[in-house]
Short mmCIF file of C-alpha atoms in Angstrom, two decimals:
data_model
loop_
_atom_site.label_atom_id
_atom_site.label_comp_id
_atom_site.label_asym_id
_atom_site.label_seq_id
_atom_site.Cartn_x
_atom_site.Cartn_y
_atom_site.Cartn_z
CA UNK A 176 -8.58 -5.10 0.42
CA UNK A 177 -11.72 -4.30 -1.05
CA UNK A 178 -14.35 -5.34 -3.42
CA UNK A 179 -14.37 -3.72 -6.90
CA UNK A 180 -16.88 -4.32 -9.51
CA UNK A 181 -17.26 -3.38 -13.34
CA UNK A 182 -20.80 -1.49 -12.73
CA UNK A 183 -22.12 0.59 -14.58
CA UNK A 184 -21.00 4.68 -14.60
CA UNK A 185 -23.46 7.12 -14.29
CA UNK A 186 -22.80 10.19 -16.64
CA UNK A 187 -22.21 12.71 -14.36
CA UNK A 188 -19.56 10.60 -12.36
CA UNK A 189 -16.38 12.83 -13.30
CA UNK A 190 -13.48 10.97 -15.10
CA UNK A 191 -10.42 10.46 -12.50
CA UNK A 192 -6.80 10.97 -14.33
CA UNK A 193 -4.26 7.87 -14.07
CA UNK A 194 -0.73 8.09 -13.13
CA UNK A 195 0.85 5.40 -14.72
CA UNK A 196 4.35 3.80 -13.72
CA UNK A 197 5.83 1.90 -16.24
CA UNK A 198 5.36 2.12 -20.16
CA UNK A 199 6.04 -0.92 -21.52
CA UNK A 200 2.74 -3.31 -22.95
CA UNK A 201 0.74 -3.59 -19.81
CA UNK A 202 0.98 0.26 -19.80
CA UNK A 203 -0.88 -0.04 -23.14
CA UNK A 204 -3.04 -2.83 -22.28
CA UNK A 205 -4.43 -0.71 -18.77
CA UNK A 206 -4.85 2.56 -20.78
CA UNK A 207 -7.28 0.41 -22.90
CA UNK A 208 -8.94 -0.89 -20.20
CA UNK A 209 -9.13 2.62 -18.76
CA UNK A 210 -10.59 3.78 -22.12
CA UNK A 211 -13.29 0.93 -21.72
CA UNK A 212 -14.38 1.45 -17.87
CA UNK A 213 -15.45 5.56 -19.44
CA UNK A 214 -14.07 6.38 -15.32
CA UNK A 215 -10.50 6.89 -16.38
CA UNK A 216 -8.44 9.10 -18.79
CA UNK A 217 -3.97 8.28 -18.28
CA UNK A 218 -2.74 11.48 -17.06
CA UNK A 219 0.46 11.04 -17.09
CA UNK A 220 2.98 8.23 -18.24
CA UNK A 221 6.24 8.08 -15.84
CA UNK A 222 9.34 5.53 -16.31
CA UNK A 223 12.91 5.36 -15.05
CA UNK A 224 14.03 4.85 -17.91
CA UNK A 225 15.07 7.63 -20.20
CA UNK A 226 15.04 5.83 -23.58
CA UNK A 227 11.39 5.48 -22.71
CA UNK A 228 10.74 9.24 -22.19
CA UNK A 229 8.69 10.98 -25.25
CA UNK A 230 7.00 8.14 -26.07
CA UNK A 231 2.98 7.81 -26.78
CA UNK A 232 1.09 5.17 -24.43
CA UNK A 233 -2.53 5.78 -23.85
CA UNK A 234 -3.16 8.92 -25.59
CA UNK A 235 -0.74 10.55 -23.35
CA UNK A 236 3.28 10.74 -23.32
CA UNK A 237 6.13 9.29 -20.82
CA UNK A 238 6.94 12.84 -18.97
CA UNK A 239 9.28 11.64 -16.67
CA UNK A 240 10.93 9.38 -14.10
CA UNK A 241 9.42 8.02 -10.71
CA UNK A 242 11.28 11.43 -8.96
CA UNK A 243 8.26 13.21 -10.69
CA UNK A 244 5.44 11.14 -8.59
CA UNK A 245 4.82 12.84 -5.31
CA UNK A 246 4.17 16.07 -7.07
CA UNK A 247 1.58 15.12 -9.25
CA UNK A 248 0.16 12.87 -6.57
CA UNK A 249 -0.10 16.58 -4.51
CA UNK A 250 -0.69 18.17 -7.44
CA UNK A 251 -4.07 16.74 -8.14
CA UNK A 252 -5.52 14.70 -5.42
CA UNK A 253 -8.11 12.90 -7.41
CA UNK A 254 -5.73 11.47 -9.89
CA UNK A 255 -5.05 7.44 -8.83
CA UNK A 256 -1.77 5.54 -9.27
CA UNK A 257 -0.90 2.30 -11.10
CA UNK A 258 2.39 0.22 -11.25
CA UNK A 259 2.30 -1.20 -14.66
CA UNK A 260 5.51 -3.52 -13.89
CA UNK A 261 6.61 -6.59 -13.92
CA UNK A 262 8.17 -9.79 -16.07
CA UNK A 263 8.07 -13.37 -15.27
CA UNK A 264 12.69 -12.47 -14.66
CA UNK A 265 11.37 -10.00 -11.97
CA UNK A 266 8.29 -11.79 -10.67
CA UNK A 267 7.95 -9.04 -7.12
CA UNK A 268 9.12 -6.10 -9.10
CA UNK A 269 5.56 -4.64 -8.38
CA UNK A 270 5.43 -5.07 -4.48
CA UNK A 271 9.55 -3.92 -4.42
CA UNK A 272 8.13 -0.78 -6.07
CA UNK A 273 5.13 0.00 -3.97
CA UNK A 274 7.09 -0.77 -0.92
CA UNK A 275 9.88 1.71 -2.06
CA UNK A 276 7.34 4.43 -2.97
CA UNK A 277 5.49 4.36 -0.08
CA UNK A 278 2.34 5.38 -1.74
CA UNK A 279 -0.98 4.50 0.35
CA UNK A 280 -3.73 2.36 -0.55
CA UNK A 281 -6.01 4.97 -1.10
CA UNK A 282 -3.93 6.48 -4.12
CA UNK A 283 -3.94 3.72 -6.09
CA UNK A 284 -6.79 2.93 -8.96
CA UNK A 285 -8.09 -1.44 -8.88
CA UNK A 286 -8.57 -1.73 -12.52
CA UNK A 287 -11.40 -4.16 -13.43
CA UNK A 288 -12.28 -4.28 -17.08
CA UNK A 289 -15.88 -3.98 -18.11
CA UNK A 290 -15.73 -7.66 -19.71
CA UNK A 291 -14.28 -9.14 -17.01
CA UNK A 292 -17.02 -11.21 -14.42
CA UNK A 293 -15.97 -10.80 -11.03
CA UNK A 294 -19.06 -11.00 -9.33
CA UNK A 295 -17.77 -14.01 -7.44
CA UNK A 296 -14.34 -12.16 -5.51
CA UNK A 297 -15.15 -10.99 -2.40
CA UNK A 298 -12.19 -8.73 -2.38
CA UNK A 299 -9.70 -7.24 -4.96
CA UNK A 300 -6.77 -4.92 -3.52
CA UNK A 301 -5.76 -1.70 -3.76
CA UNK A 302 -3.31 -1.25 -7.41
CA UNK A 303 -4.71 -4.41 -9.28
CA UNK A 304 -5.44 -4.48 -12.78
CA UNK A 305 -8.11 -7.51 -14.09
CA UNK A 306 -7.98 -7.33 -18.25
CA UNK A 307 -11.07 -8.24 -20.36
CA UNK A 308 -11.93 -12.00 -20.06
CA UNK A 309 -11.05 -12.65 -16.64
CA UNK A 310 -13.55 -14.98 -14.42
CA UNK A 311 -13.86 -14.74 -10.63
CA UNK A 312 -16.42 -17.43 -9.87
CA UNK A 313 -17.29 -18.03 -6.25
CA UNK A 314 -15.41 -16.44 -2.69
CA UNK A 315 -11.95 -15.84 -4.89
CA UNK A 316 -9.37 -13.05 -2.96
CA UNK A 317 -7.49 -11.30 -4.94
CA UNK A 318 -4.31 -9.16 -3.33
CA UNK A 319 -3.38 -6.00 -4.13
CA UNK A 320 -0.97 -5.21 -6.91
CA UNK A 321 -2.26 -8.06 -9.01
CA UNK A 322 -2.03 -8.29 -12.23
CA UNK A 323 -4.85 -10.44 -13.91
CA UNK A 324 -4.18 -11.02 -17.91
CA UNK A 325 -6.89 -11.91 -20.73
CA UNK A 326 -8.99 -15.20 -19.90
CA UNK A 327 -7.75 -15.67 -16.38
CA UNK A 328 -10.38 -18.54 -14.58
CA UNK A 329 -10.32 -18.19 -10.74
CA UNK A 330 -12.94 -21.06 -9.26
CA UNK A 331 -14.36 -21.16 -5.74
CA UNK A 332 -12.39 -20.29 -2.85
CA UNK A 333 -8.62 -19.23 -4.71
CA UNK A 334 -6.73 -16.86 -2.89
CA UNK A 335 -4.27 -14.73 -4.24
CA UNK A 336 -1.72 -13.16 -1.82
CA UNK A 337 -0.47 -9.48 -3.08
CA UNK A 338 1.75 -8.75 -6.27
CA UNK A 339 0.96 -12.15 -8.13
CA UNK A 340 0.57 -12.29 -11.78
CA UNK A 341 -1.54 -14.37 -13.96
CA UNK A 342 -0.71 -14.06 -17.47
CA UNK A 343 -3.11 -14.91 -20.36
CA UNK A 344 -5.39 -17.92 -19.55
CA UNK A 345 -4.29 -19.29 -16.74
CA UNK A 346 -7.09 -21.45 -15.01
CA UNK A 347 -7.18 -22.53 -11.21
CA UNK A 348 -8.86 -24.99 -9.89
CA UNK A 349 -10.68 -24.80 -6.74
CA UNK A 350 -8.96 -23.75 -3.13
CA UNK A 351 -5.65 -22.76 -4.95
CA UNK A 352 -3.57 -20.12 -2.85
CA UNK A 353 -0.67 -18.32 -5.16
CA UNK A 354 1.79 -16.73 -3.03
CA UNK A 355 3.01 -12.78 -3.08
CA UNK A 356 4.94 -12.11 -6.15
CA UNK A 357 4.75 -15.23 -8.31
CA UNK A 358 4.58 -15.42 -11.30
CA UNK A 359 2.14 -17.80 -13.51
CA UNK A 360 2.87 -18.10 -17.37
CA UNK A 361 0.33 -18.41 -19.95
CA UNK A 362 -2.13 -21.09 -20.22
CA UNK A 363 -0.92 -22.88 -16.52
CA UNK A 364 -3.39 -24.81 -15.40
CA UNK A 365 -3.23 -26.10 -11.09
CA UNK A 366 -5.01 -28.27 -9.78
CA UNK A 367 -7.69 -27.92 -6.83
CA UNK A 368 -6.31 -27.13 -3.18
CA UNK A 369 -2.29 -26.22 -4.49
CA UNK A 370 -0.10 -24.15 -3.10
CA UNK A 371 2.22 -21.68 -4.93
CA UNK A 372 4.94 -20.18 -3.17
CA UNK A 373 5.96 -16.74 -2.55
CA UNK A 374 8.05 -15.32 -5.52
CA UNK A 375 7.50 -18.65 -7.58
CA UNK A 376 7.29 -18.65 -11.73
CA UNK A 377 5.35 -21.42 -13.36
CA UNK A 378 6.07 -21.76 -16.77
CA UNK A 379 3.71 -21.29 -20.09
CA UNK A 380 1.52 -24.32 -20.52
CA UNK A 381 2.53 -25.87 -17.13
CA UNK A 382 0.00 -28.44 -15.67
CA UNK A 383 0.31 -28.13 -12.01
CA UNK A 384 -0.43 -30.77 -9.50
CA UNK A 385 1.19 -30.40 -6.80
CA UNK A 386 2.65 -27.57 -4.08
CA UNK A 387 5.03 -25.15 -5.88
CA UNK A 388 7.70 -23.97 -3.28
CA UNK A 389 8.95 -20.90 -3.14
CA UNK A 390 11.49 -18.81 -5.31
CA UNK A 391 11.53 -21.28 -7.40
CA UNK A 392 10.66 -22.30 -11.10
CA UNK A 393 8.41 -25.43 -12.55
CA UNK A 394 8.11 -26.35 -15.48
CA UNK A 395 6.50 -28.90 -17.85
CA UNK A 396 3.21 -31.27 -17.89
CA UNK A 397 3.28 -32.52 -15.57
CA UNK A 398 5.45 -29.40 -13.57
CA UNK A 399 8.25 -30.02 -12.49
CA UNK A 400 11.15 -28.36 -10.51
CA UNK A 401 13.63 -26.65 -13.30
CA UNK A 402 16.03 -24.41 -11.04
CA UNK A 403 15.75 -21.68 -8.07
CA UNK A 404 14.43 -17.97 -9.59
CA UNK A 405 17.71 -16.57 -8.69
CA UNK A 406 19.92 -19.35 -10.41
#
């Protein structure tokens, strides 16, 4: 993993085209935040599915299927990838599609919006994507393949393992670790030193106060255990 910050771009830094996997909102949301960072133009829009195909996201239109990756990865060897994927039914669809594709780090874009303060993570990973309003504060890890949403609060010393996403103001509290792949609706809040488990969903508004085990999903203020993901 490695550190990424929103700093300034010098004009005569060339602008690197993004491959973009997946068209649905986040597609839209990144090729704003692209837009904002004046580093990235969306290349190219690929999804597997066809009714999808033909369709305008981010100034650019969906060309293709995932079959079309590896030759415009070769084709221009600046260009970055992101995996724009993912729903709180599907909570390690990210990670299942990295892992399949096979891409390495180095191809992928981290995504860190200009109004986002991250001064305080001392790494983000390779493929993330942290939207406008999102506070790092002090020693936070984030994985790679994260996805961060509008008004995410990470405090000192949270750690969050590959593929997790945070949607729309979520707040943890100190010494929080999320495990890879789960899944955090909007507004959670957890409290200092809890553990989420790998592949877990939290539900919208959820007030966390204790450990969260894996694969499965909580619920309610306080949470509570509602049923397995898979169930």
């Amino acid at each position: 993993m490695r550190l990424v910050t929103a700093t300034p771009v010098l004009e005569e830094e060339p602008m690197r085209a993004l491959i973009v996997l997946g068209a649905g909102g986040l597609a839209r949301e990144t090729a704003e935040l692209a837009a904002a960072t004046g580093r990235w133009r969306v290349g190219e829009v690929l999804d597997d599915d066809p009714a999808q195909h033909g369709r305008a996201v981010g100034g650019a239109h969906v060309s293709g299927g995932s079959a079309r990756l590896a030759e415009l990865l070769a084709t221009d060897p600046d260009s970055r990838l992101v995996l724009c994927l993912g729903s709180p039914r599907r909570p390690a669809l990210r990670l299942q599609v990295a892992r399949r594709l096979g891409v390495p780090d180095q191809r992928y874009a981290t995504l860190v919006h200009p109004a986002a303060t991250v001064g305080g993570a001392r790494s983000i990973g390779a493929g993330s994507v942290l939207l406008a309003g999102v506070v790092a504060t002090a020693d936070v890890v984030v994985g790679a393949h994260c996805v961060l949403m509008p008004g995410v609060v990470l405090t000192h010393d949270d750690e969050l393992d590959d593929g997790v996403t945070l949607a729309a103001g979520v707040r943890l509290a100190g010494g929080v670790r999320v495990g890879e792949g789960a899944y955090l609706g909007s507004g959670a809040l957890v409290r200092e030193g809890v553990v989420i488990g790998a592949g877990a969903v939290v539900g919208m508004g959820a007030v966390v106060l204790g450990d969260v085990p894996p694969a499965e999903v909580w619920v309610g203020q306080p949470a509570r255990r509602l049923r397995d993901t898979g169930s």
